Short mmCIF file of C-alpha atoms in Angstrom, two decimals:
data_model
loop_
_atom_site.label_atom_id
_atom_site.label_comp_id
_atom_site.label_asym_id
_atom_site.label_seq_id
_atom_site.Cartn_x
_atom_site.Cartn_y
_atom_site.Cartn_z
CA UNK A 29 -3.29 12.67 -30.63
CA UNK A 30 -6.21 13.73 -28.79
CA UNK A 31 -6.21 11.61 -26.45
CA UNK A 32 -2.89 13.11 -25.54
CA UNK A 33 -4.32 16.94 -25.43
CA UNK A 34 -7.04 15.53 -23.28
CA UNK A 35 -4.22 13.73 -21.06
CA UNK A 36 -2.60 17.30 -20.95
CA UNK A 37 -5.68 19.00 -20.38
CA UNK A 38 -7.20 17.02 -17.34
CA UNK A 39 -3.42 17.20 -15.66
CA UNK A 40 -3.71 21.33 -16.39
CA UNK A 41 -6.82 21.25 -14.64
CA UNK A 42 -6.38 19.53 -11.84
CA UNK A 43 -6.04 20.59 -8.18
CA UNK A 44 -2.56 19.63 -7.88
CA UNK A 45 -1.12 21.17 -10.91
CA UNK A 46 -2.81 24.99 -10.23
CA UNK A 47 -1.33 24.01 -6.05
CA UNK A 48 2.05 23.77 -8.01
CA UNK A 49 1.92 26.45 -10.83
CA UNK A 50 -1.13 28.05 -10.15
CA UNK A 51 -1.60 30.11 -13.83
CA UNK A 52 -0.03 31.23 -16.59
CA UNK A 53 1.19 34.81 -17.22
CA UNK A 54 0.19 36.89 -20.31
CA UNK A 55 3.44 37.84 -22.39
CA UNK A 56 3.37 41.88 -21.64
CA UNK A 57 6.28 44.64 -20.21
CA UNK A 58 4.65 43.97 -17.30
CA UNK A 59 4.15 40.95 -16.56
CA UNK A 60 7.80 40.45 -17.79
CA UNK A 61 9.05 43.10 -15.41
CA UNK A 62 7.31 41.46 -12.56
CA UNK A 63 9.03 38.47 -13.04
CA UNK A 64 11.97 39.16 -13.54
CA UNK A 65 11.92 41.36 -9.66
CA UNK A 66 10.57 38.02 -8.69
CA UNK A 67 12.65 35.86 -9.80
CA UNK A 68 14.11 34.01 -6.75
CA UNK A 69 17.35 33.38 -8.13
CA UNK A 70 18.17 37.20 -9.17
CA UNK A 71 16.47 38.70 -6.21
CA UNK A 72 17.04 36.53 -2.52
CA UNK A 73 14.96 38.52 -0.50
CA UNK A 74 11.63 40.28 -1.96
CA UNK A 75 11.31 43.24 -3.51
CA UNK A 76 7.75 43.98 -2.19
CA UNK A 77 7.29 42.65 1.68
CA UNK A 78 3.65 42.81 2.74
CA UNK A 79 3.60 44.81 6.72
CA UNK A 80 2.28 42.05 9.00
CA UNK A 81 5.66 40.25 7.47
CA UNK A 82 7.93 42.65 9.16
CA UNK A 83 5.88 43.27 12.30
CA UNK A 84 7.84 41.67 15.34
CA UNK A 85 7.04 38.93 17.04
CA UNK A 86 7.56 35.79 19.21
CA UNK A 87 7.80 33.64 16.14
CA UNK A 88 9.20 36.58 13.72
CA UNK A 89 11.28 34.45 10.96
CA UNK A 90 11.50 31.21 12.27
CA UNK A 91 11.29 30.26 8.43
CA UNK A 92 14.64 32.52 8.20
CA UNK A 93 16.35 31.54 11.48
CA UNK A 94 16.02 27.93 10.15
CA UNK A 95 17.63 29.36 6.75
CA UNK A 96 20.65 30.50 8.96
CA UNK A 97 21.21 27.39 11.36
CA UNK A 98 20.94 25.45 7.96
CA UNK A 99 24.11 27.85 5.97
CA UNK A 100 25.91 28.03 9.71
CA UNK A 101 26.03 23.57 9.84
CA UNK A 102 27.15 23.92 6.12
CA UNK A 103 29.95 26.19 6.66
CA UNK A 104 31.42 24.60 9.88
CA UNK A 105 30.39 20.94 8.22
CA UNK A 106 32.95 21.86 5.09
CA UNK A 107 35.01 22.83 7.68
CA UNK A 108 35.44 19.60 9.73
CA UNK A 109 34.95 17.19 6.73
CA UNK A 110 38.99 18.86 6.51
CA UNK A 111 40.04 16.76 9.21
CA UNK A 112 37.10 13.96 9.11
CA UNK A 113 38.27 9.99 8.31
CA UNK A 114 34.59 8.16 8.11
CA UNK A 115 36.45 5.25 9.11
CA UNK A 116 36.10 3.19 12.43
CA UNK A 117 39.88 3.46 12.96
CA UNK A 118 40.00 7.00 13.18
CA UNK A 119 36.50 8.64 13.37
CA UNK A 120 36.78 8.83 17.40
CA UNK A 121 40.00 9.81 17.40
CA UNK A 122 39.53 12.69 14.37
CA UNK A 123 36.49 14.26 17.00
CA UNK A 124 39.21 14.58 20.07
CA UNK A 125 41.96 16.05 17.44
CA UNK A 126 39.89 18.24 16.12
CA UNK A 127 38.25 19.27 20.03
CA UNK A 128 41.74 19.44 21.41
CA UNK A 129 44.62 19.75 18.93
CA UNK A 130 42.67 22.25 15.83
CA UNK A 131 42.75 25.82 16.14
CA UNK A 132 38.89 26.78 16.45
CA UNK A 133 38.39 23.27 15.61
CA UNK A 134 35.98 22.77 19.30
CA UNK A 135 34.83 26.58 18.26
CA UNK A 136 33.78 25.36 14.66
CA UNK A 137 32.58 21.69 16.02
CA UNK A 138 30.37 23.15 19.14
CA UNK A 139 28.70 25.82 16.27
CA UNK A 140 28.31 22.94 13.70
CA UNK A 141 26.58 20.91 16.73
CA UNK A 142 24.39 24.26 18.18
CA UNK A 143 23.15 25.24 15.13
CA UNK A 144 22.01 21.97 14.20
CA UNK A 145 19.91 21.47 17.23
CA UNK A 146 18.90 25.85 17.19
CA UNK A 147 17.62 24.50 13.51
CA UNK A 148 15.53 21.53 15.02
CA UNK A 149 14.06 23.97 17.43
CA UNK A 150 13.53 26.90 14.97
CA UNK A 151 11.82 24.60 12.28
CA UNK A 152 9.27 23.14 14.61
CA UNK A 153 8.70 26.62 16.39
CA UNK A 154 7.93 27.48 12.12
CA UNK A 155 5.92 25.17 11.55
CA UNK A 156 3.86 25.85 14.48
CA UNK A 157 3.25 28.90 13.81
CA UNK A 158 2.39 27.76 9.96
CA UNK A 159 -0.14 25.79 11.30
CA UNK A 160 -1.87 28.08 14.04
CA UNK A 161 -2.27 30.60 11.47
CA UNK A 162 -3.82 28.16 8.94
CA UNK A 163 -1.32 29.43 6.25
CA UNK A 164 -1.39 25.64 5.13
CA UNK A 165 -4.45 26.18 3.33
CA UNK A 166 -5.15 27.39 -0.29
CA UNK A 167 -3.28 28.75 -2.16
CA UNK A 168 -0.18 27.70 0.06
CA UNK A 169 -0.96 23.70 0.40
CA UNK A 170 1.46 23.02 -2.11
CA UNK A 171 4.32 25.13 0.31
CA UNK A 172 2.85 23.13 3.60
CA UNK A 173 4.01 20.04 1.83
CA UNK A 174 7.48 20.96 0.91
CA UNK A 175 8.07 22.43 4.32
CA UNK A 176 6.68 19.19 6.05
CA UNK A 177 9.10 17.14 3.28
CA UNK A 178 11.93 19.73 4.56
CA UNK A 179 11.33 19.24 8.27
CA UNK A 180 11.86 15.21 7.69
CA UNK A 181 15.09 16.03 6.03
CA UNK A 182 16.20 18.54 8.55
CA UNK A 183 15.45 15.38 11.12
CA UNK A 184 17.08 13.30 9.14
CA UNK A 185 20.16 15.56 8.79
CA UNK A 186 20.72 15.19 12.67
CA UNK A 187 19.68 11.40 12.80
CA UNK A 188 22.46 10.96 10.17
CA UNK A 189 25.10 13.13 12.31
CA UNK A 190 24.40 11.56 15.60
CA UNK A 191 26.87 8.73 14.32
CA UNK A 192 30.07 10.25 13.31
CA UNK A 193 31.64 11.04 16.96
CA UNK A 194 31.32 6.66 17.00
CA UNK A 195 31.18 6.92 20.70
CA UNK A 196 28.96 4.58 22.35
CA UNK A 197 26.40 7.26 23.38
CA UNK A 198 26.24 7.71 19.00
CA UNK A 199 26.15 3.88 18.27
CA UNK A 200 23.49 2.64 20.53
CA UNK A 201 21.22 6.01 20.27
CA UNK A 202 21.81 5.42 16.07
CA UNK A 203 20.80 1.29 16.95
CA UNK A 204 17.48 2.54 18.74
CA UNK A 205 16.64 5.31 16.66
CA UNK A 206 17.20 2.61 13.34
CA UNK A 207 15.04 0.08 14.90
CA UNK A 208 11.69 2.26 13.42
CA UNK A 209 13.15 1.60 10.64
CA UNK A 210 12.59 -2.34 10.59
CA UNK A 211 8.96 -1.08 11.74
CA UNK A 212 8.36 1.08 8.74
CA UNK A 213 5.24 0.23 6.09
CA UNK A 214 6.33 -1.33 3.52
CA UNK A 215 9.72 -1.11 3.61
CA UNK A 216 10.56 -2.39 6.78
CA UNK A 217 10.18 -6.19 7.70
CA UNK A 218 8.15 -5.69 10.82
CA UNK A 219 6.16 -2.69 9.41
CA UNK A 220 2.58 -3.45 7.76
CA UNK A 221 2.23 -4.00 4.07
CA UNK A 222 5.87 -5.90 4.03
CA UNK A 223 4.15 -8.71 2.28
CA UNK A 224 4.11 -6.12 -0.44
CA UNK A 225 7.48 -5.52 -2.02
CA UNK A 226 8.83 -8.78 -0.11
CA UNK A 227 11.00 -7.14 2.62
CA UNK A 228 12.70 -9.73 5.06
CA UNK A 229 16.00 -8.69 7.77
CA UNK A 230 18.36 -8.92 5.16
CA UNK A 231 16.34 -6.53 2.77
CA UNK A 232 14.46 -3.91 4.58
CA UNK A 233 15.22 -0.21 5.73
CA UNK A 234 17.22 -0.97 8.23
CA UNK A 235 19.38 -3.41 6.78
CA UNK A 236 19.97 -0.27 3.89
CA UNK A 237 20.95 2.43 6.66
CA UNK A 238 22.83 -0.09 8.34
CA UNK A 239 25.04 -2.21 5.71
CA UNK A 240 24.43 -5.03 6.89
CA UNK A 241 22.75 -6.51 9.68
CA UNK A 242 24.49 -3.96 12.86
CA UNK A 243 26.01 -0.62 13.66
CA UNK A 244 29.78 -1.50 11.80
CA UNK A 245 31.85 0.20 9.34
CA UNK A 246 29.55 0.15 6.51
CA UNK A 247 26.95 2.03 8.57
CA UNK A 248 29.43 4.94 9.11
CA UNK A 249 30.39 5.31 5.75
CA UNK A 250 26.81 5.26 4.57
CA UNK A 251 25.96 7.91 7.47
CA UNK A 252 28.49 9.72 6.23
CA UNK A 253 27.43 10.49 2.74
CA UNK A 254 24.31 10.81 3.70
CA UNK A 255 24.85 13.09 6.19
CA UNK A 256 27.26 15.35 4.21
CA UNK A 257 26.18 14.87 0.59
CA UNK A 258 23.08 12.88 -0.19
CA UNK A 259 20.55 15.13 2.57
CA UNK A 260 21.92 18.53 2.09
CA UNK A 261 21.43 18.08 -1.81
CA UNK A 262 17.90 17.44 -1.76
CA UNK A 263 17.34 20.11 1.02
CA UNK A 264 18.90 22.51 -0.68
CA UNK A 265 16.79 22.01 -3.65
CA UNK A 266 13.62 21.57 -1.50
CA UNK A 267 14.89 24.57 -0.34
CA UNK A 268 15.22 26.64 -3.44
CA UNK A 269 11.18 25.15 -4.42
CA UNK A 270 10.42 26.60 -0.94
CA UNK A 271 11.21 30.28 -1.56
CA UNK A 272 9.57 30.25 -4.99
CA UNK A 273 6.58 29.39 -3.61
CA UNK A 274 7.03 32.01 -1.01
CA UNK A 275 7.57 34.60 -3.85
CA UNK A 276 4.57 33.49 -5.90
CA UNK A 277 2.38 33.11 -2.86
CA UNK A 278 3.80 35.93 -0.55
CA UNK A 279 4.68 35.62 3.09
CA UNK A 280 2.28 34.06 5.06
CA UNK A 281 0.15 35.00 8.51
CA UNK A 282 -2.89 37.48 9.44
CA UNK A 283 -3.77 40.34 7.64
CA UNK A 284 -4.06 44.08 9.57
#
């Protein structure tokens, strides 16, 4: 079995491992106490806020702006899913009942469709700001990565939603924007490195978000779940591995 404490050692030790967990905590009051005040799931917001965190300015909580659009497109999203048919039939005609014929429904459609695009706008302007202040560098590089993984998703949460209105603006901008995916490595048949798992048109990324080999009914069932299940699922819980690592390494930006 030593080979396996060695195994367990050298992944302890490595870079990546102390980026993700940093250290260990001794078992005392203390240290117990502290934990439990920073526990993320008992205590949202932080106990203990360092003052540069609260001083205002042009890019004060973008981080928590991009919280808000995100709980504002799941409110209003639960709310139209209500009166939502992913079906070709009906999925046009569903958007002009619920625009026209819903109470609030173009109220709770326009905010669904605002705050997803304020939360495009807010996560970049975060990001930015992450960036210019070089708070992607040790001991945060672990959080730069889940926020980079979280601003895919949040990209790929309105990619996903451009389709459901199945107008013709939606279809063809949804054809266009899934051609990359034909030209993705690996996994797209016109991307480099195909030759490596054996992509072709009928088995590629595209063909996957598609259902087949054009926009059709497949497509907007698969948008669909992925769009209102699959995405918010895994953003949520990039989400929740986002503020831990905010709690354990404290708010980023320049000291006073």
């Amino acid at each position: 079995m030593n080979w396996w404490e060695d195994l367990k050692q050298q992944i302890t030790d490595s870079p990546v491992w102390k980026s993700i967990f940093r250290h260990g905590y001794d078992d005392t009051p203390r240290n117990r106490i502290l934990m439990v005040s920073g526990n993320v799931w008992l205590h949202l917001h932080p106990s203990k806020v360092r003052r540069h965190a609260t001083r205002m300015r042009f890019t004060w909580c973008m981080g928590g702006i991009t919280f808000l659009m995100f709980l504002i497109t799941v409110v209003t999203g639960i709310y139209l899913m209500f009166y939502y048919r992913p079906v070709t039939q009906y999925a046009y005609a569903d958007m002009k009942y619920l625009e026209f014929d819903m109470p609030f429904g173009v109220v709770m459609r326009n905010m669904h469709r605002w705050a997803a695009h304020g939360m495009v706008i807010a996560v970049w302007l975060h990001m930015f700001r992450v960036f210019l202040t070089g708070s992607y560098k040790p001991p945060r590089e672990f959080n730069w990565v889940v926020g980079v993984i979280l601003l895919v998703l949040t990209l790929l949460l309105s990619f996903t939603g451009y389709l459901l209105p199945w107008d013709q603006l939606a279809i063809w901008a949804v054809t266009v924007g899934s051609n990359m995916g034909r030209a993705t490595p690996v996994l797209g048949h016109d991307g480099p490195f195909k030759e490596l798992l054996g992509v072709n048109p009928i088995y590629d990324a595209r063909a996957f978000l598609f259902g087949g080999g054009e926009v059709g009914p497949a497509t907007l069932m698969r948008f669909y779940i992925l769009h209102c299940i699959f995405i918010p699922l895994v953003t949520s819980l990039f989400l929740a591995v986002h503020f831990w690592r905010i709690r354990r390494d404290g708010f980023s930006g320049p000291a006073l």
